[in-house]
Coordinates of C-alpha atoms and ligand atoms in Angstrom, one line a residue:
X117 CA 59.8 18.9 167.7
X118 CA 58.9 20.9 170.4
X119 CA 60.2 19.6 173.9
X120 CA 56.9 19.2 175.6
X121 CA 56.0 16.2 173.8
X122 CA 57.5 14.0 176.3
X123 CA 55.7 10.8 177.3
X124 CA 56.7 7.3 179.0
X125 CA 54.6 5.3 176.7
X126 CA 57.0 2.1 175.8
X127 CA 54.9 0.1 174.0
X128 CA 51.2 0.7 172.0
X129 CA 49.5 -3.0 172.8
X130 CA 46.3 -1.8 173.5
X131 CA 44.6 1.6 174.0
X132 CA 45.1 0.7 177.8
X133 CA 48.5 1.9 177.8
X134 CA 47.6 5.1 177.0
X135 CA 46.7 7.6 179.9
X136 CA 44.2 10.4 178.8
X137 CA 47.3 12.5 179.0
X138 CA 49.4 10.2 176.9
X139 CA 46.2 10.7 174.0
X140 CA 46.7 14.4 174.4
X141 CA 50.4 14.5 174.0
X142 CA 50.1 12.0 171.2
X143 CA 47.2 14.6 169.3
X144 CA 50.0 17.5 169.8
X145 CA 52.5 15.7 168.5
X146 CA 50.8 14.3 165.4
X147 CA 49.3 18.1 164.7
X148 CA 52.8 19.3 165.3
X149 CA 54.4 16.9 162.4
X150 CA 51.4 17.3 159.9
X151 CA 51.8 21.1 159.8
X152 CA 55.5 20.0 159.8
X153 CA 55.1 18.1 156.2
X154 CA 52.5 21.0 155.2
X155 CA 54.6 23.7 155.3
X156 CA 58.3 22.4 154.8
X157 CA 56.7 18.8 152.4
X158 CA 59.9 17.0 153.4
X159 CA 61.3 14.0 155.3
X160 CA 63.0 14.5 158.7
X161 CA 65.8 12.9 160.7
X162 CA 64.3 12.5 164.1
X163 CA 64.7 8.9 163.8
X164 CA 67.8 8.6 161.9
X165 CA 69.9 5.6 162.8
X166 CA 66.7 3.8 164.1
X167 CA 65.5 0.5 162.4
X168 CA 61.9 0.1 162.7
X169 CA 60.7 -3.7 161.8
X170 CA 57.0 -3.7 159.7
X171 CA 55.4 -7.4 160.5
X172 CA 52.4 -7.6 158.3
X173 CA 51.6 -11.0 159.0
X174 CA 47.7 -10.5 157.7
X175 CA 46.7 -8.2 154.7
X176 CA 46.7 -4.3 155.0
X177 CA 47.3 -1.8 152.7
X178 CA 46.5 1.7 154.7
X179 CA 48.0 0.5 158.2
X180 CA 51.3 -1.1 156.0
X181 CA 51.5 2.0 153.8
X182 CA 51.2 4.6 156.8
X183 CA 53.6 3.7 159.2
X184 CA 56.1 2.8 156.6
X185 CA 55.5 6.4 155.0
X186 CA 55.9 7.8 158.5
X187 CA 58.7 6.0 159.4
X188 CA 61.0 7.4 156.1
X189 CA 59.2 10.8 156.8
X190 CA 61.3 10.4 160.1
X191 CA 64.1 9.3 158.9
X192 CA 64.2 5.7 159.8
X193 CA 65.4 2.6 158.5
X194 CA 62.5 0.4 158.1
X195 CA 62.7 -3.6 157.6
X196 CA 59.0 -4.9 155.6
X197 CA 58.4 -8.2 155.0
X198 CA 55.1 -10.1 155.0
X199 CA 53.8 -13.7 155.7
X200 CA 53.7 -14.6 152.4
X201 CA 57.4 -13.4 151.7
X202 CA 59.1 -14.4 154.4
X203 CA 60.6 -17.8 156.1
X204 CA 57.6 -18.2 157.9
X205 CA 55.7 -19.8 155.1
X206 CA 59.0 -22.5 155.6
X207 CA 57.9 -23.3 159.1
X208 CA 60.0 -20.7 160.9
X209 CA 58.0 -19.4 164.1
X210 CA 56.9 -16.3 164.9
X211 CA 59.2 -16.0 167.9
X212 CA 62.4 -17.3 165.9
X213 CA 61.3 -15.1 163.4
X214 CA 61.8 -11.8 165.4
X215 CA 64.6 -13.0 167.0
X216 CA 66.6 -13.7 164.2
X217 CA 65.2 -10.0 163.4
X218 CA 66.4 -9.0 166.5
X219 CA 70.2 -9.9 165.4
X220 CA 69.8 -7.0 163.3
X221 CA 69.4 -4.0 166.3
X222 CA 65.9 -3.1 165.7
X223 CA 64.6 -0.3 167.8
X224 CA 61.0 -0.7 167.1
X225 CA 58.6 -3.3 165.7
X226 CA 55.2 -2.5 164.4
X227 CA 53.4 -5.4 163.8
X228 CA 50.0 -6.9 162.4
X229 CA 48.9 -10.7 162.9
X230 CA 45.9 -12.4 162.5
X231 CA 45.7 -13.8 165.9
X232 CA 45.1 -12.2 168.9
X233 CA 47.7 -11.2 171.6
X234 CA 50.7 -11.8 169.1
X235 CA 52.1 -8.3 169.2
X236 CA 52.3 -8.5 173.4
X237 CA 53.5 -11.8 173.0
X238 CA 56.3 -11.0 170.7
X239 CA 57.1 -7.6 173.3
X240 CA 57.1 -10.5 176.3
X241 CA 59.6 -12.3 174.3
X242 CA 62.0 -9.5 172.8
X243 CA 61.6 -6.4 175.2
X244 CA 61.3 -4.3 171.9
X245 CA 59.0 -1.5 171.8
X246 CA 56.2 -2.9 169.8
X247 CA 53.2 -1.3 168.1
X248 CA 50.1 -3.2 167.7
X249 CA 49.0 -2.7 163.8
X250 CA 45.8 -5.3 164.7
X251 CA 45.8 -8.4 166.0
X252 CA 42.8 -10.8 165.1
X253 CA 39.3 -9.5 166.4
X254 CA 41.7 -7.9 169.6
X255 CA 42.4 -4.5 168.9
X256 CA 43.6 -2.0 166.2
X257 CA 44.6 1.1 168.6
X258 CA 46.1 3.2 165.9
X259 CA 42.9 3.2 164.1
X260 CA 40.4 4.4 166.7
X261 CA 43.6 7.1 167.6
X262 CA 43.9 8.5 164.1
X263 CA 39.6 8.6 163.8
X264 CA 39.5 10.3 167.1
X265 CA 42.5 13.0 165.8
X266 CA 41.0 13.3 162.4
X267 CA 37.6 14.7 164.0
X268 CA 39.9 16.4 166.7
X269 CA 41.7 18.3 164.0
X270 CA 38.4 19.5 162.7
X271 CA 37.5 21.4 165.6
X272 CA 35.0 18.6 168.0
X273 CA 35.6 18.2 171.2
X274 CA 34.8 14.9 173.0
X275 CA 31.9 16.2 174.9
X276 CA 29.8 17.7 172.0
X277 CA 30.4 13.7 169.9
X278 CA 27.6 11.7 170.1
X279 CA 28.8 8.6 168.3
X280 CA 26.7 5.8 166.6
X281 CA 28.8 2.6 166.0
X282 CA 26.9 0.5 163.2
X283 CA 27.7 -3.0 162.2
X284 CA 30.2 -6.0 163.2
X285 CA 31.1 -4.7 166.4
X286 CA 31.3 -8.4 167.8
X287 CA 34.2 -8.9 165.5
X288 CA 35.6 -5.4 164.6
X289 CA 39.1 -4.8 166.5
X290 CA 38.4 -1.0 165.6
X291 CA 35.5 -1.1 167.7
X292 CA 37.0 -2.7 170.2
X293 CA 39.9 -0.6 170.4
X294 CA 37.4 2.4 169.9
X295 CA 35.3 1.7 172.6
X296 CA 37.8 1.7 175.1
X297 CA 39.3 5.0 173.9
X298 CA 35.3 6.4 173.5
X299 CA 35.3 5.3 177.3
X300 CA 38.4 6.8 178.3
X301 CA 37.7 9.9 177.0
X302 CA 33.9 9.7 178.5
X303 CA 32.5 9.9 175.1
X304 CA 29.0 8.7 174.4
X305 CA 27.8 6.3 172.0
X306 CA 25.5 4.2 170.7
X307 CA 25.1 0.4 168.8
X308 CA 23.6 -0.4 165.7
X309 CA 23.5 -3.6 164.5
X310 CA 22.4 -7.2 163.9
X311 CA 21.8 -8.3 167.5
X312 CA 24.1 -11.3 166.4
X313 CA 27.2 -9.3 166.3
X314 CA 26.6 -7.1 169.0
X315 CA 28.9 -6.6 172.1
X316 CA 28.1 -5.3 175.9
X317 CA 29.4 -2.0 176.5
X318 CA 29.0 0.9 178.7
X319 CA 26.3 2.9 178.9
X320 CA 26.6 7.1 178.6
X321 CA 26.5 9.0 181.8
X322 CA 24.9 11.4 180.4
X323 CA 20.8 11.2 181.0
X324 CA 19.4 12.8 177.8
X325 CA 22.0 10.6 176.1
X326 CA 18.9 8.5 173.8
X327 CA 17.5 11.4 172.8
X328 CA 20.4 12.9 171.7
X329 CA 20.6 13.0 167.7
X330 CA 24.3 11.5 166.8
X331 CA 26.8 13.5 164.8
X332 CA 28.8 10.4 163.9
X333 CA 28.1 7.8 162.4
X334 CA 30.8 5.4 162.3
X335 CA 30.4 2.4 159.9
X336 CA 32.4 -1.0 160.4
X337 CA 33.1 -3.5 157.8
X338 CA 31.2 -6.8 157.4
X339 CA 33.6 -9.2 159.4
X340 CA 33.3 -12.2 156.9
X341 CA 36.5 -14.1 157.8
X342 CA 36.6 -13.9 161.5
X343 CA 32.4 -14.9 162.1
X344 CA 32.6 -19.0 162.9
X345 CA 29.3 -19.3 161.5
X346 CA 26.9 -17.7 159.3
X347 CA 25.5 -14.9 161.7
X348 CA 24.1 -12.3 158.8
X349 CA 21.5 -14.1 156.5
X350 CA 23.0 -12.4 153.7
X351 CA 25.1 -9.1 152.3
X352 CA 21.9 -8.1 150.6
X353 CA 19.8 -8.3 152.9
X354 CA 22.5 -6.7 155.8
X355 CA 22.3 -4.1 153.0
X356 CA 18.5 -2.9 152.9
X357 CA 18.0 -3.2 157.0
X358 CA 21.6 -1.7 158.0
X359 CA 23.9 -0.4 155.0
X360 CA 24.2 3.3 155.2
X361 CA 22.1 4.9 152.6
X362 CA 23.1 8.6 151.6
X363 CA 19.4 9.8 152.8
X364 CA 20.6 8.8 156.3
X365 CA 23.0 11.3 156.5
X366 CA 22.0 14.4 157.7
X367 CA 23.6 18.3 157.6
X368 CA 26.2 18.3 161.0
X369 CA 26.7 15.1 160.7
X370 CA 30.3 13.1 159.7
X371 CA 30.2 9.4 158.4
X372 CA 33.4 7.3 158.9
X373 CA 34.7 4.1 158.4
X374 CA 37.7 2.2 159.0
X375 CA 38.7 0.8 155.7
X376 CA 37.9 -1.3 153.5
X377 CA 34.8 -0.8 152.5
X378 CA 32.5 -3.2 150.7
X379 CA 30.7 -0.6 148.9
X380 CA 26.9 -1.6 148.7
X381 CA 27.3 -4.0 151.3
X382 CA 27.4 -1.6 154.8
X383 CA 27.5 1.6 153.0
X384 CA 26.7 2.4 149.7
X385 CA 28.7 4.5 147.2
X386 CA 26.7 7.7 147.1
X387 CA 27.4 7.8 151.2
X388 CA 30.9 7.0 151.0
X389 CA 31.5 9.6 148.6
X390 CA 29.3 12.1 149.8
X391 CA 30.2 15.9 151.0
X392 CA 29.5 13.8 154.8
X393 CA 32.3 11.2 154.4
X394 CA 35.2 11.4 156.5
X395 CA 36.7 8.6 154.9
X396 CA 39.6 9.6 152.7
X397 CA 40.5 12.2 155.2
X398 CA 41.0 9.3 157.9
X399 CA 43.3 8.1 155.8
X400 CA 45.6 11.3 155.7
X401 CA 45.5 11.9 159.7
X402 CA 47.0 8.5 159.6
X403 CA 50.0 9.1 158.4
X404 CA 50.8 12.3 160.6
X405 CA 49.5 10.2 163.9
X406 CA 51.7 7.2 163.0
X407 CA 54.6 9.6 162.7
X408 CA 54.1 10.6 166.6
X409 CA 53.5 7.4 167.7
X410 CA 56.5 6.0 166.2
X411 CA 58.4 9.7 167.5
X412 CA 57.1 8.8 170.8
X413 CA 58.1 5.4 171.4
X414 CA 61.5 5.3 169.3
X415 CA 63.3 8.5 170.3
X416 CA 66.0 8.1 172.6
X417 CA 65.1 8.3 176.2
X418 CA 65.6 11.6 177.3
X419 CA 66.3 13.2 173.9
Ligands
LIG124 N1 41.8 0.2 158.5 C1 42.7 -0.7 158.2 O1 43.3 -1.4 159.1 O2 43.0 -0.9 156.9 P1 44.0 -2.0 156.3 O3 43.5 -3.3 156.6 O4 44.1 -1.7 154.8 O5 45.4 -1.7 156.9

């Protein structure tokens, strides 16, 4: 690993920690470890000797299965354990939970919760590095990192994306973690929605910005669980007036979506699976940019 990739990122909370140099240095690295795996197609030991702790206190399976992946691509020990697994479903808290991990020498923690603010509470409380893997309708920041690197990596440059962002964006933590990386990076996008699941957010600065014709369309997922009430009449209906049909996808244009998808619901199969979907290849970047972040943030200081 080259030693330019130096950064003094200590925890990933919130896209706020990062500094648009911090993004750049995280891209480098992440391009850096998945032409690494390309060419060579094995494990390294840049984190041997480091335990990295995976907290999946709410259902995943890409986020889980990535950084766990990256983390024995690097070398790492990793301890996994889940909500429904653990001593929390005995009454243990989340705080004694961690800091009976904590007993253990853990280096990192990357963890997933379905309430808000957990991960920065459980960094408050330990002092360990911790990576936010989505908490509740907060944020998801390795999501909207690895979507921005997986268009990065195939040649667009922030100034020539004109993003629209269709659906739940009220609930989505990708959006929300999205948007504040989209404005970071002063990239310009738009809303589509239900007006009851919108969110306020900042408008381009560029002035032909509306009659700009988008080039991605990114698609969130239907936030059933987290709405309190019943803001979308129905799925079918959510469907005809907003799901992404394959005849709105047009040549020069990418479609992505976090994962999962409810196929006929906001997109329907001949879109996700169409020559335009980014959606598998999202997937692969994650891997590679969970690698760096983990690099990054559990290296030893100065190494
Ligand atoms: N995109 C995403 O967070 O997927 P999982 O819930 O499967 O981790």
């Amino acid at each position: 690993m080259s030693k330019q990739h130096t950064s003094n990122l200590t925890n990933l909370l919130s896209i706020d920690d990062l500094s648009q140099n911090d993004v750049l240095t995280l891209y480098q690295t992440t391009l850096e470890f998945k032409r690494g795996f390309e060419q060579q197609g094995k494990n390294v030991d840049l984190l041997k000797n480091r335990t990295i702790a995976s907290l999946f206190l709410e259902d995943s399976t890409r986020t889980r299965a990535s950084f766990e992946l990256a983390a024995k691509r690097l070398g790492a020990n990793v301890i996994s354990f889940s909500a429904s697994a653990s001593s929390l479903k005995k009454g243990e808290s989340l705080v004694d939970t961690v800091q009976n991990l904590l007993q253990m020498k853990l280096d990192l923690i990357v963890m997933r919760h379905k309430v808000s603010g957990s991960p920065r509470l459980i960094y408050q409380r330990t002092k360990v590095p911790t990576i936010n893997a989505g908490d509740g309708a907060n944020e998801h920041p390795t999501q909207a990192l690895l979507d921005l690197f997986t268009l990065w990596e195939k040649g667009f440059k922030s100034k020539d994306l004109v993003v629209a962002l269709k659906g739940d964006v009220l609930h989505s933590r990708v959006a929300a973690s999205s948007i504040r990386l989209w404005n970071k990076l002063e990239i310009c996008y738009k809303i589509i929605g239900p007006k009851t699941v919108m969110r306020s957010f900042l408008p381009c600065k560029s002035d032909n910005f509306n009659n700009q014709p988008f080039n991605l369309l990114y698609n969130l997922r239907i936030q059933r669980e987290r709405q309190e009430k019943d803001l979308i009449s129905s799925l079918q209906e959510y469907n005809r007036f907003f799901g992404t049909k394959l005849s709105d996808l047009k040549p020069g244009m990418y479609l992505m979506h976090p994962g999962p998808v409810n196929r006929g619901v906001e997109i329907d199969s001949e879109a996700a699976d169409s020559p335009f979907s980014l959606i598998l290849d999202q997937v692969e970047m994650g891997v590679a940019l969970r690698m760096a972040i983990l690099y990054l943030l559990g290296k030893k200081k100065g190494g």
